[in-house]
Tab-separated table of C-alpha atoms and ligand atoms in Angstrom:
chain	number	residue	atom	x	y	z
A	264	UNK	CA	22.036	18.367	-27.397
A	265	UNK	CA	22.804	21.515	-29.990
A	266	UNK	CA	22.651	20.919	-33.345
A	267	UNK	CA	23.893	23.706	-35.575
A	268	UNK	CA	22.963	24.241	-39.088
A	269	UNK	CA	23.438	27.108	-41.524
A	270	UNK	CA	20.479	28.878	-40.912
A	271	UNK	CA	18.739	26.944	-37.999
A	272	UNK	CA	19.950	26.065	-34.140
A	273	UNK	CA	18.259	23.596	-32.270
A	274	UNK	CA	18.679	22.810	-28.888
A	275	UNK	CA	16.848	19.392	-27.774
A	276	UNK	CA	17.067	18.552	-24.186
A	277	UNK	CA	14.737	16.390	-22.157
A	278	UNK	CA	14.320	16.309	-18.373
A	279	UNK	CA	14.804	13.677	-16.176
A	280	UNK	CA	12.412	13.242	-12.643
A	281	UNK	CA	12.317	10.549	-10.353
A	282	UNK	CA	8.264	10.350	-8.588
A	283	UNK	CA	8.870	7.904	-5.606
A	284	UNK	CA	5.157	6.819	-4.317
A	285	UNK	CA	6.173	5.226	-0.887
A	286	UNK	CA	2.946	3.330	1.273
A	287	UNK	CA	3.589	4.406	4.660
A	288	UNK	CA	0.297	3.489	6.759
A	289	UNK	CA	0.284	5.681	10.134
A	290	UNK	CA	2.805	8.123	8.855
A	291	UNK	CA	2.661	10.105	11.745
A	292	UNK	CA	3.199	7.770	14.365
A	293	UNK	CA	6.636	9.050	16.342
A	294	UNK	CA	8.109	6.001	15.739
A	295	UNK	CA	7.247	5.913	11.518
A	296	UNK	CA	10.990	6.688	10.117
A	297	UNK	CA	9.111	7.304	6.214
A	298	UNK	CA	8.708	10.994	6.883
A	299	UNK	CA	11.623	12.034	9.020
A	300	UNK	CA	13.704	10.161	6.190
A	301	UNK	CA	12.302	11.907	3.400
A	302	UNK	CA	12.283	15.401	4.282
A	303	UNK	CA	15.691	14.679	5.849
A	304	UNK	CA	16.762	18.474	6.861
A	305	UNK	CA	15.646	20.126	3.264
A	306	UNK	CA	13.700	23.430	4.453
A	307	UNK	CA	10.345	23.001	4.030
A	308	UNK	CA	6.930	24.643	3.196
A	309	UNK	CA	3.999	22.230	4.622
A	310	UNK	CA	0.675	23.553	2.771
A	311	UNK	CA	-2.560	21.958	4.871
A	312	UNK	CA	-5.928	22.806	4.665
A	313	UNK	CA	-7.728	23.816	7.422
A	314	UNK	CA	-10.227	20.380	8.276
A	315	UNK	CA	-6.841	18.712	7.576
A	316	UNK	CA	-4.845	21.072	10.129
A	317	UNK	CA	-7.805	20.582	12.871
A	318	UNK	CA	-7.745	16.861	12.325
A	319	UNK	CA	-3.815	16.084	12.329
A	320	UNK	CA	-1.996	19.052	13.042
A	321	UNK	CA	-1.013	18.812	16.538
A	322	UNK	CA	-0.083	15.174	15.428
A	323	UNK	CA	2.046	16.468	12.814
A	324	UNK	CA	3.555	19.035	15.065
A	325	UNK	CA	4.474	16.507	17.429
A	326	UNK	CA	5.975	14.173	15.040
A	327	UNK	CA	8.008	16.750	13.307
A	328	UNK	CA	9.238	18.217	16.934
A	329	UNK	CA	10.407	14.915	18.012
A	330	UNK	CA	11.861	13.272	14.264
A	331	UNK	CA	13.277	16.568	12.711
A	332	UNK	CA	13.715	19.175	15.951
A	333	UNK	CA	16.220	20.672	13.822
A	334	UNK	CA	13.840	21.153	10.687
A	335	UNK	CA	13.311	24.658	9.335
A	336	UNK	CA	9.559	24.491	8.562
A	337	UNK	CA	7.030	26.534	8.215
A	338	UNK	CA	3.027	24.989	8.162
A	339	UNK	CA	0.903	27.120	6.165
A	340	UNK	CA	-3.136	26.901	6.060
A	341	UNK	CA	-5.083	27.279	3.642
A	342	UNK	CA	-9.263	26.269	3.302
A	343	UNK	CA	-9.234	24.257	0.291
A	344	UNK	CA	-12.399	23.612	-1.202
A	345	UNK	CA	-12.939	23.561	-4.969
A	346	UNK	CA	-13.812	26.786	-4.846
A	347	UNK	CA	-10.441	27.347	-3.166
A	348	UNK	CA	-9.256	25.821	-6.478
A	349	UNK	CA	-7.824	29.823	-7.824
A	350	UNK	CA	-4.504	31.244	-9.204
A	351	UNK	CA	-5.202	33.447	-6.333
A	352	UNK	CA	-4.520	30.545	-3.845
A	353	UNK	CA	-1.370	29.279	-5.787
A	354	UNK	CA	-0.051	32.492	-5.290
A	355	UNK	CA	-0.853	32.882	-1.581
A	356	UNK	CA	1.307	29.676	-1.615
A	357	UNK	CA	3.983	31.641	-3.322
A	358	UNK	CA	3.821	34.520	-1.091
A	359	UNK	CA	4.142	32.436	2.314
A	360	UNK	CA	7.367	30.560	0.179
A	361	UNK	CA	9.000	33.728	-0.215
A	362	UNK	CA	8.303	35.387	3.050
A	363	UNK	CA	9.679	31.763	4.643
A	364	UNK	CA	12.395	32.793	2.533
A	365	UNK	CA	12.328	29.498	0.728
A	366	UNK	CA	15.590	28.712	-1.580
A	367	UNK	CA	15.477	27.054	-4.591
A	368	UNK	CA	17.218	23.713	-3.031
A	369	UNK	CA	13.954	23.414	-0.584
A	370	UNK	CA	10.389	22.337	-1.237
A	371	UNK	CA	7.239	22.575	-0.950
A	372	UNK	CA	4.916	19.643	0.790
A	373	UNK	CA	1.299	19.209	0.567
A	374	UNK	CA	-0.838	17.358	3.172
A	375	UNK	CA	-4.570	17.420	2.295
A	376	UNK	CA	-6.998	16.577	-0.322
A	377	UNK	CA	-6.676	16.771	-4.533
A	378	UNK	CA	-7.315	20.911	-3.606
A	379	UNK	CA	-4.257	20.604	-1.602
A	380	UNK	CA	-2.013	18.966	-3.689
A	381	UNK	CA	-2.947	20.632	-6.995
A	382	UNK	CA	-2.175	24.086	-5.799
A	383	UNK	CA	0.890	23.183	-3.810
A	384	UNK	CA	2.098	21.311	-7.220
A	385	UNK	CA	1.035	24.580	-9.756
A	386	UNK	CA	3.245	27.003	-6.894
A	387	UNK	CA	5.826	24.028	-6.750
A	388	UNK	CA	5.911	24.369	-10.650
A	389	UNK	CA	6.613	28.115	-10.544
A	390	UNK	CA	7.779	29.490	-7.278
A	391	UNK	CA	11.546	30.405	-8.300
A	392	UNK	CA	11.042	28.745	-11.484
A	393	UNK	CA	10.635	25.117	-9.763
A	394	UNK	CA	11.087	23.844	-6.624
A	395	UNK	CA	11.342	20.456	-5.321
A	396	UNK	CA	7.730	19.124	-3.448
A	397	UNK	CA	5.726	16.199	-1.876
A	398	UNK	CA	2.734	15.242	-1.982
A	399	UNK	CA	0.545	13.555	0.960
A	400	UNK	CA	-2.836	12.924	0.072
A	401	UNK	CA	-5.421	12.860	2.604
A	402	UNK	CA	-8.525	11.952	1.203
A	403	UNK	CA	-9.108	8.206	-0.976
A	404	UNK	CA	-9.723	10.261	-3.746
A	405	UNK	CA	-6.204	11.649	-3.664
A	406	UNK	CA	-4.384	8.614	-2.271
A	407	UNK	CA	-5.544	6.276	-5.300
A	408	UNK	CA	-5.492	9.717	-8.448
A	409	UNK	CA	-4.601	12.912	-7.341
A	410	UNK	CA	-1.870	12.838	-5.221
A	411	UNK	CA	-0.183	10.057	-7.396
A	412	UNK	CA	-0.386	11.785	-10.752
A	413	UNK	CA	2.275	14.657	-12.338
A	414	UNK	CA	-1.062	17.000	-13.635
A	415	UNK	CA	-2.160	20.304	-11.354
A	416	UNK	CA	-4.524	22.884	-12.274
A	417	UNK	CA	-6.813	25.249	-10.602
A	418	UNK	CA	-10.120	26.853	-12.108
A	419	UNK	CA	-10.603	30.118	-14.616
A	420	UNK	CA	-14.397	31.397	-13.547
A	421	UNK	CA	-16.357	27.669	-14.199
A	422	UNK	CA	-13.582	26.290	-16.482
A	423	UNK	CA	-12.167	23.420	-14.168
A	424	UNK	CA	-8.602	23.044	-14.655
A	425	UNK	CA	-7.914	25.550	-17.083
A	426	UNK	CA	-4.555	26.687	-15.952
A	427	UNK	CA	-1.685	23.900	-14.845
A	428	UNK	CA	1.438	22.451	-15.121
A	429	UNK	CA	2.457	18.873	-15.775
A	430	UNK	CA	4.861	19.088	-12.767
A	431	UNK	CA	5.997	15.419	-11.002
A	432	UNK	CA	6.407	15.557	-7.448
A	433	UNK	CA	9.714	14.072	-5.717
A	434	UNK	CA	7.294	12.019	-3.364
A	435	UNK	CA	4.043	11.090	-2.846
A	436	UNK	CA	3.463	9.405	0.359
A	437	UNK	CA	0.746	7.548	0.628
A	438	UNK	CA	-1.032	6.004	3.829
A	439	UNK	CA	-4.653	4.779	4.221
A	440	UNK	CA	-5.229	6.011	7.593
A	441	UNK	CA	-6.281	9.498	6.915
A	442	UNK	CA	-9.243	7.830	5.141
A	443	UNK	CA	-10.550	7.726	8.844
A	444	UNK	CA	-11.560	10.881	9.442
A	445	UNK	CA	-13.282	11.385	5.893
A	446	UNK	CA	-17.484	10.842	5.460
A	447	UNK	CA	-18.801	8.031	4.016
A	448	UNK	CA	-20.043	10.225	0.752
A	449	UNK	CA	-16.032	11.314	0.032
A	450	UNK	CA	-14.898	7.897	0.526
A	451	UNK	CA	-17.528	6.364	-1.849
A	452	UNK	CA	-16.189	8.689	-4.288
A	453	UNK	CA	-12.515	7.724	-3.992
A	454	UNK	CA	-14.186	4.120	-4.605
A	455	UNK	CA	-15.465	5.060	-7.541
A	456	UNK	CA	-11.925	5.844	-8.753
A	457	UNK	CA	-11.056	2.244	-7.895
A	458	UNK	CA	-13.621	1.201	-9.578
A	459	UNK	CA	-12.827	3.370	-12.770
A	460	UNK	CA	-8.695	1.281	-12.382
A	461	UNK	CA	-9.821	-1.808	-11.711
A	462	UNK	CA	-12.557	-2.106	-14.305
A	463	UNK	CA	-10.013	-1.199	-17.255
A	464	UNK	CA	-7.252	-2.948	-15.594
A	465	UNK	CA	-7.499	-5.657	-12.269
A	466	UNK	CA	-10.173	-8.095	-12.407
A	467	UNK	CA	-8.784	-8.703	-8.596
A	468	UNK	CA	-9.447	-5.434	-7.435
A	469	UNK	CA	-12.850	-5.068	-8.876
A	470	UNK	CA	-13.585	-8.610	-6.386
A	471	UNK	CA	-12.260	-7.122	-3.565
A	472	UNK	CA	-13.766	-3.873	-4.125
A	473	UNK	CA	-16.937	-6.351	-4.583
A	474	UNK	CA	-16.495	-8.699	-1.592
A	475	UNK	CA	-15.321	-5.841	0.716
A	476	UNK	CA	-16.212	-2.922	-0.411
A	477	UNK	CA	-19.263	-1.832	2.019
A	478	UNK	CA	-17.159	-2.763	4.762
A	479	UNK	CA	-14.294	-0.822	4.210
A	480	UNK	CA	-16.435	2.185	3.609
A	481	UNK	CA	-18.220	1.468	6.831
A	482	UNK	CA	-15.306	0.876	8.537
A	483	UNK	CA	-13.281	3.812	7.618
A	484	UNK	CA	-11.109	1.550	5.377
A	485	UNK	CA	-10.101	-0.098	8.318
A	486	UNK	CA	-11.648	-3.582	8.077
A	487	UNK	CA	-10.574	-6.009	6.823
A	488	UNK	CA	-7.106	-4.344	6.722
A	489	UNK	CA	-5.850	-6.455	3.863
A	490	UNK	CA	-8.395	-5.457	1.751
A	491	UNK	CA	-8.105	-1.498	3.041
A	492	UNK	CA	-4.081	-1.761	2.104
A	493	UNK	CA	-4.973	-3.929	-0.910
A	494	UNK	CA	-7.276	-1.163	-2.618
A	495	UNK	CA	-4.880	1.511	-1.690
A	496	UNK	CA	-1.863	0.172	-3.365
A	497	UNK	CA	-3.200	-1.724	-6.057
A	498	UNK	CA	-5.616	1.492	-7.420
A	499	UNK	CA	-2.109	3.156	-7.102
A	500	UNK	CA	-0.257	0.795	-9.298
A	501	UNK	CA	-2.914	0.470	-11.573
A	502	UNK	CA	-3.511	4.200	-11.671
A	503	UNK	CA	0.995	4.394	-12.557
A	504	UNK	CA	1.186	1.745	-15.482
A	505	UNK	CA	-1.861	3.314	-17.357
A	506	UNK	CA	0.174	7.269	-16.584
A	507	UNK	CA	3.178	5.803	-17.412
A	508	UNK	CA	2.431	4.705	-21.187
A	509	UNK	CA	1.682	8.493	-21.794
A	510	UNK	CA	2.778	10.340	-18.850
A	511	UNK	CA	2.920	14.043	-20.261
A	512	UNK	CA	0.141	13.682	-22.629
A	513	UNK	CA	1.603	14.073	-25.951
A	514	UNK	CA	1.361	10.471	-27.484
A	515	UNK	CA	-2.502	10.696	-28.197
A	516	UNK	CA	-5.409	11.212	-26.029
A	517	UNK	CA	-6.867	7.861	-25.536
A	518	UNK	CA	-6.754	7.053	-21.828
A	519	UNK	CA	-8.189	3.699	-20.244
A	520	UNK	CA	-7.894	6.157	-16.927
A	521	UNK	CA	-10.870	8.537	-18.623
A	522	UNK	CA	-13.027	5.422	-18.347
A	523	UNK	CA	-15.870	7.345	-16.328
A	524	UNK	CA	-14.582	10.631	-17.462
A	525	UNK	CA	-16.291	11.570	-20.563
A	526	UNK	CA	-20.099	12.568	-19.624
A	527	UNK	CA	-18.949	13.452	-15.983
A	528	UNK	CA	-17.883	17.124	-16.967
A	529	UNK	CA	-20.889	17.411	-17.905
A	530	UNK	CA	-22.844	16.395	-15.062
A	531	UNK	CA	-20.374	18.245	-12.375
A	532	UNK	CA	-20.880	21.617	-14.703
A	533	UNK	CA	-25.177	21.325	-14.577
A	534	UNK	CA	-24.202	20.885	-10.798
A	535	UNK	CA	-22.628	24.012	-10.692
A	536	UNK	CA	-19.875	21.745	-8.848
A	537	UNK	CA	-22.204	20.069	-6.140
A	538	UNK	CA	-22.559	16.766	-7.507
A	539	UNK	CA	-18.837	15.602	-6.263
A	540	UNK	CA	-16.731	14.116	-8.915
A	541	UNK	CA	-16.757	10.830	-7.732
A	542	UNK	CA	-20.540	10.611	-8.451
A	543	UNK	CA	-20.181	12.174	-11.519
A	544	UNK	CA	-17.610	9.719	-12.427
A	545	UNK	CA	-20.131	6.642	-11.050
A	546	UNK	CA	-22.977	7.905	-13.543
A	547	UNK	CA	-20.653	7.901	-16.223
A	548	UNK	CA	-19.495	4.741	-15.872
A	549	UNK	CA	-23.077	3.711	-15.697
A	550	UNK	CA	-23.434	5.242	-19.025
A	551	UNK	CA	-20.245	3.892	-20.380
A	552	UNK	CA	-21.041	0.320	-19.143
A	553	UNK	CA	-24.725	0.539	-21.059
A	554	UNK	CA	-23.085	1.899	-23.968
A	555	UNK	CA	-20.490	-1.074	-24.061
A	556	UNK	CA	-24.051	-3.579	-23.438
A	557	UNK	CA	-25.803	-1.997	-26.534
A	558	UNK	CA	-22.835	-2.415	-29.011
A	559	UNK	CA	-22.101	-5.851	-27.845
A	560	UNK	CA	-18.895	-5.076	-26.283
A	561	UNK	CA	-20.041	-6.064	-22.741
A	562	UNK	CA	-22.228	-8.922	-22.001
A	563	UNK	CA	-25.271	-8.280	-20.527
A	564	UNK	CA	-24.276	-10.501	-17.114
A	565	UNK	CA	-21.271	-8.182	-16.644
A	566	UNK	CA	-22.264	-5.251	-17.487
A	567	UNK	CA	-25.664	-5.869	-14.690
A	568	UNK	CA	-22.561	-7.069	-12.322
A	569	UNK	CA	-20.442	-3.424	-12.653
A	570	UNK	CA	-24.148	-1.553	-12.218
A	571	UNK	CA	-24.739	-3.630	-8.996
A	572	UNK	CA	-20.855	-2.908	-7.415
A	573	UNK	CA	-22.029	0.743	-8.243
A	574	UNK	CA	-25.060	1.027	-6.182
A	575	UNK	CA	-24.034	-1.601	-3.587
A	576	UNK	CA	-21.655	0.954	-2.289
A	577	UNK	CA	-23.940	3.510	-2.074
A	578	UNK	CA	-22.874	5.657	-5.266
A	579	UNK	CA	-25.703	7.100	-7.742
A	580	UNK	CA	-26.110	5.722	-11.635
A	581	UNK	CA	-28.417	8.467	-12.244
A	582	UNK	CA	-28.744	12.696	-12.007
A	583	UNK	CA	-32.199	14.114	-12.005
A	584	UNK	CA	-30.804	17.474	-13.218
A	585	UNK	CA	-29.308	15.935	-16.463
A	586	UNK	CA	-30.731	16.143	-19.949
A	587	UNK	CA	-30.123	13.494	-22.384
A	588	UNK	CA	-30.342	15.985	-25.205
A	589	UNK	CA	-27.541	18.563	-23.119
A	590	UNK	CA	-25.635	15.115	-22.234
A	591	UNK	CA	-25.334	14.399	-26.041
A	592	UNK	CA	-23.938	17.990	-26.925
A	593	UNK	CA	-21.413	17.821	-24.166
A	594	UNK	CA	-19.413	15.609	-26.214
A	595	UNK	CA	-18.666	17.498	-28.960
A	596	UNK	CA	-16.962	19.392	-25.937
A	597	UNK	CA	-14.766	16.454	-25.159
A	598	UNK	CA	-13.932	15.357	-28.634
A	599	UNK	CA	-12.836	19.127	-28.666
A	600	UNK	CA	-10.544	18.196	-25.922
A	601	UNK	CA	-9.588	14.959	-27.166
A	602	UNK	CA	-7.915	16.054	-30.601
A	603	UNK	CA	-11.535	15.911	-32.643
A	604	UNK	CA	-11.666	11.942	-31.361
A	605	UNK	CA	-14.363	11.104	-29.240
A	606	UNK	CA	-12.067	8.370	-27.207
A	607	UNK	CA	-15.220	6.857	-25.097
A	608	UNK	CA	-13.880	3.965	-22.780
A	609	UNK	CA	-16.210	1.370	-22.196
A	610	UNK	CA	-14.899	-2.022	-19.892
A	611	UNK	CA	-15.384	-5.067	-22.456
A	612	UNK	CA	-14.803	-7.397	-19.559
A	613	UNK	CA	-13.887	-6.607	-15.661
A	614	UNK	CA	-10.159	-5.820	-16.191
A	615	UNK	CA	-10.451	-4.594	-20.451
A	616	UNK	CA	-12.064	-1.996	-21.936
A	617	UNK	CA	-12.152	-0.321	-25.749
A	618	UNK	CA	-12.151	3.064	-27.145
A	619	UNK	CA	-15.400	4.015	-28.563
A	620	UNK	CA	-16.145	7.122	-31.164
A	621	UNK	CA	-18.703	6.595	-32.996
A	622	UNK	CA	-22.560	6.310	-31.140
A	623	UNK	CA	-24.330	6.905	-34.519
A	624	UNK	CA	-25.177	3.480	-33.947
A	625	UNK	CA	-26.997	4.684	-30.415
A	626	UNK	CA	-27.836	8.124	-30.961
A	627	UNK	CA	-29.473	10.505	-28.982
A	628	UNK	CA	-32.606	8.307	-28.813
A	629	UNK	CA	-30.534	5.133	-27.642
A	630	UNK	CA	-28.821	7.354	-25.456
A	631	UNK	CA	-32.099	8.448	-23.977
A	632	UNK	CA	-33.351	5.082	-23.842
A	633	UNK	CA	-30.464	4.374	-21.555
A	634	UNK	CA	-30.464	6.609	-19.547
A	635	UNK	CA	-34.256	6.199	-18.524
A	636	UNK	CA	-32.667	2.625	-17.561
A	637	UNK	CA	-30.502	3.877	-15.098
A	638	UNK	CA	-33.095	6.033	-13.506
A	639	UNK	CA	-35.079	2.960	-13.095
A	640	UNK	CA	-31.681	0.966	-12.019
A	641	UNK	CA	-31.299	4.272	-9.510
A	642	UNK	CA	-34.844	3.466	-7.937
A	643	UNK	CA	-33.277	0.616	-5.908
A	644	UNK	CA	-30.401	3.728	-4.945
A	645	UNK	CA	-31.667	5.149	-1.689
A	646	UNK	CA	-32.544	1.519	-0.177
A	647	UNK	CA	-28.645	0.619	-1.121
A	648	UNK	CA	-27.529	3.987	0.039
A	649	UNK	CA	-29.455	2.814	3.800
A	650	UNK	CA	-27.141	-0.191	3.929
A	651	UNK	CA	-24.271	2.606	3.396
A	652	UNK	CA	-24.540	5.378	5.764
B	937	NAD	N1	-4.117	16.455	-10.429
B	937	NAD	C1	-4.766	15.371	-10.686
B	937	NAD	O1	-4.266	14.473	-11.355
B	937	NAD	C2	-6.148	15.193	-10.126
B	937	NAD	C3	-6.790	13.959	-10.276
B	937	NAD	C4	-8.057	13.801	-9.716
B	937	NAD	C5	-8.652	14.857	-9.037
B	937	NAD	N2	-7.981	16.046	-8.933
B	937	NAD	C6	-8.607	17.177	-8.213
B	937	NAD	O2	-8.809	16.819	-6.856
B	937	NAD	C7	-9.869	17.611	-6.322
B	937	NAD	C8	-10.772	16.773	-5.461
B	937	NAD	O3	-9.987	16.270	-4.415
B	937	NAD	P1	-10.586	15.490	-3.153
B	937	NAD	O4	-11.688	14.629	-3.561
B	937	NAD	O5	-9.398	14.888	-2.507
B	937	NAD	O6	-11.268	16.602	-2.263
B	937	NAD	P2	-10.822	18.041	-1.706
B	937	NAD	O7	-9.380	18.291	-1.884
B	937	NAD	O8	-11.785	19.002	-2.307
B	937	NAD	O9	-11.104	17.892	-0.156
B	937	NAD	C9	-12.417	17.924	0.314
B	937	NAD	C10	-12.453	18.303	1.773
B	937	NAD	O10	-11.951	17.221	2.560
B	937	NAD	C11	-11.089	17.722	3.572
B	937	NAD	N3	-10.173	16.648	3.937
B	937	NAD	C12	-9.063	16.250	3.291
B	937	NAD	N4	-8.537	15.182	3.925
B	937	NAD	C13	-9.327	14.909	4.980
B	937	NAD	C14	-9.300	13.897	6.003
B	937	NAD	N5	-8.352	12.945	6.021
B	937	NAD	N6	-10.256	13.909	6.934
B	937	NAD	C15	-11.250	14.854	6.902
B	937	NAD	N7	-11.342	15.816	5.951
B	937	NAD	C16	-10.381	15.835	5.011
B	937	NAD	C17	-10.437	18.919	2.884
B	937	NAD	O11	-9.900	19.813	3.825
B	937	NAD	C18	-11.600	19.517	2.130
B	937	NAD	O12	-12.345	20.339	2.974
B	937	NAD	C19	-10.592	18.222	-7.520
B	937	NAD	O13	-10.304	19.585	-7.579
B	937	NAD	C20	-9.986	17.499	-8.710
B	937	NAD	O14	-9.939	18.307	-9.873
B	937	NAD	C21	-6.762	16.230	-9.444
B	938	ZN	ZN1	-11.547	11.495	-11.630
C-alpha cells in the first residue's frame, strides 16, 4: 500500500508464505507419491551432507530415477558439522546453484541434519534474491525444531548464529525413519527437544515420552510405532502453535520454546561446542525445573518427576566444566538478547510454564546450592545412561 504525504512516502507491504509440514514416514520408498508430488518437475538443487549421502543416497537416487526420470536435479554434498556451520558453506551452496544454472522459479532442497537445513535455508534466502526450498530433516533434532522452524543462521568465529535470515521454507517433509541410522547420544538429544514442547505445552507427550521413551531410543524410534509417529508429530505441532504466536520475532521475546534455552549457551560455549545442544538444553531444564521448585512455582513431586524423565533416557542434569559463578554472568548475556528482560521459562506443571526475571530471590548462592543438587541427582547418571546405550 503507498501512502503519499507532503513531505513523507510510505510504502507498507507485507509478504505472504505458505510452510506446508507434510509427515511422510519412508519417504523414499518407490512407491511413497509425497516426494515425487512435491517437487513435481521444479528444477532442483538437493544439498546432503556427506553421512547423510553414504546412508541414503543411492536410495534417493533410485527413487528420484524411477518417480521424476524427467527431473533436472543436481545432488550436491557437503560435510556438515557445526563447524561446517560458515558463510563460507552458504556460499559454496550458492556457487553449485549458479553453476546448475538454477532460475529463480526453482529451489533449493535440503536433506540432512539442522547443519543442513540452516545453510540450505540462509543460500535459499539469498541466492538470486530468494528462491523457493524444502526442507527434509534427517536427524530427531531437526524433524521435531530445526527443520520445522522459518530461522537459519550459521556461525561468526564462536558467535553461534550470528548471521541469518528468517526465511520459511515451502515444505518441510518430515518422516521418522531416518531416525534409524542416528546414535543413541543424537537421538537423546532430539528427546530433549520433546521434552523442552511437551513440558510447556502436552501433558500427553511428556507420558509417552515417559512410558516409551527408552524404548524408542533403543529401538531407533521404531517401537512401539505409535508412540515413534506420536512424538514426531505431536513435538511438531507443539513446536508450530508456540512459532506461530510470534513467528518473525518482533512481538516480544518471551518464548515458552526457550524453556531449556537460557543457561544452555552457556554451557555449549565452556564446551567449546562439544557438549551437543541437546545436553546443554537437558541441564538447563534441570536448572529451570529447580528454579521453578525454589520459588514455589513447581511442586516438589513434579519437578523430582521431570528430573527423573531426564536421566531415565540417558541425558545429563549436570556439566563438570561449568561454574556457578560464570553460569550466573551468562545471563546478563541473554537478557542482552532478550530486550534487557531476563524471560527464564520454568514448567509450573507438565504442560504450563511461567516467565521468570527476577532470581534476586535465589541468587548466586541459591543458584549454587542447586546446582550442587543436580551433581548429586547426576551421580545416579552413568547407571541410567547403562540402561541406555
Ligand atoms: N534453524 C532453527 O530453527 C534451528 C533450531 C534448532 C537447531 N538448529 C541448528 O541445528 C544444528 C544441530 O542440528 P542436528 O542436531 O540435526 O545435527 P547436525 O546437523 O549437526 O548433524 C549431525 C551429524 O549427523 C549426521 N546425520 C544427519 N542425519 C543423519 C541420519 N539420519 N543418520 C546418520 N547420520 C545423520 C550429519 O551428517 C552430521 O554429521 C545446530 O547448528 C543448531 O544451531 C537450528
Ligand atoms: Zn534447541
Amino acid at each position: 500500500m503507498l501512502h503519499i504525504a507532503k513531505n513523507l512516502v510510505q510504502l507498507k507491504s507485507t509478504l505472504r508464505s505458505t510452510h506446508s509440514i507434510v509427515f511422510a514416514p519412508d519417504l523414499l520408498a518407490i512407491e511413497n507419491n509425497t516426494l515425487a508430488s512435491i517437487l513435481n518437475g521444479v528444477p532442483a538443487l538437493i544439498v546432503t551432507t556427506k553421512s547423510v549421502n553414504s546412508l541414503y543416497g543411492s536410495k534417493l537416487r533410485r527413487y528420484l530415477a524411477a518417480r521424476t526420470p524427467t527431473l533436472d536435479y543436481r545432488i550436491f554434498v557437503l560435510s556438515c558439522e557445526e563447524s561446517s556451520k560458515t558463510i563460507d558453506n552458504v556460499l559454496a551452496i550458492c556457487e553449485q546453484a549458479a553453476m546448475f544454472n538454477l532460475k529463480r522459479r526453482s529451489r533449493i532442497v535440503a536433506m540432512g541434519g539442522g547443519v543442513c537445513t540452516d545453510l540450505c535455508g540462509f543460500a535459499a534466502a539469498i541466492y538470486c534474491r530468494g528462491v523457493s526450498h524444502i526442507k527434509i530433516p534427517t536427524t530427531l533434532l531437526g524433524i521435531v525444531d530445526a527443520g520445522i522452524g522459518i530461522k537459519n543462521g550459521v556461525n561468526v568465529g564462536s558467535n553461534k548464529n550470528k548471521l541469518g535470515t528468517f526465511y520459511p521454507p515451502e515444505y518441510s517433509i518430515l518422516d521418522p525413519s531416518f531416525i534409524n541410522t542416528l546414535d543413541n547420544r543424537q537421538i537423546r538429544c532430539g528427546m530433549a527437544e520433546s521434552i523442552k514442547i511437551a513440558l510447556v505445552s502436552d501433558r500427553e507427550l511428556f507420558e509417552i515420552i515417559e512410558n516409551d521413551g527408552v524404548e524408542l531410543i533403543n529401538s531407533r524410534f521404531v517401537d512401539p510405532w505409535a508412540s515413534a509417529e506420536a512424538v514426531v508429530r505431536q513435538s511438531a505441532i507443539r513446536m508450530l502453535e508456540q512459532l506461530n504466536k510470534n513467528l518473525h520475532e518482533v512481538n516480544d521475546y518471551a518464548r515458552a520454546v526457550d524453556l531449556g534455552h537460557t543457561f544452555s549457551p552457556y554451557l555449549e560455549s565452556i564446551s567449546q561446542y562439544t557438549l551437543p545442544h541437546g545436553e546443554a538444553v537437558a541441564i538447563d531444564m534441570g536448572i529451570s525445573v529447580l528454579i521453578g521448585r525454589s520459588l514455589g512455582l513447581l511442586r516438589e513431586d513434579t519437578a523430582g518427576r521431570i528430573l527423573s524423565l531426564i536421566r531415565n533416557l540417558g541425558l545429563p542434569l549436570y556439566y563438570s566444566a561449568m561454574d556457578p559463578v560464570e553460569l550466573w554472568r551468562s545471563l546478563d548475556l541473554i537478557r542482552a538478547h532478550r530486550d534487557g528482560r531476563l524471560n527464564l521459562v520454568v514448567p509450573t506443571d507438565i504442560g504450563t510454564y511461567a516467565f521468570v526475571d527476577d532470581l534476586s530471590s535465589i541468587g548466586l548462592n541459591g543458584l549454587m546450592a542447586l546446582v550442587v543438587e543436580l551433581r548429586e541427582q547426576n551421580g545416579e547418571f552413568d547407571r541410567h545412561r547403562a540402561m541406555v546405550p
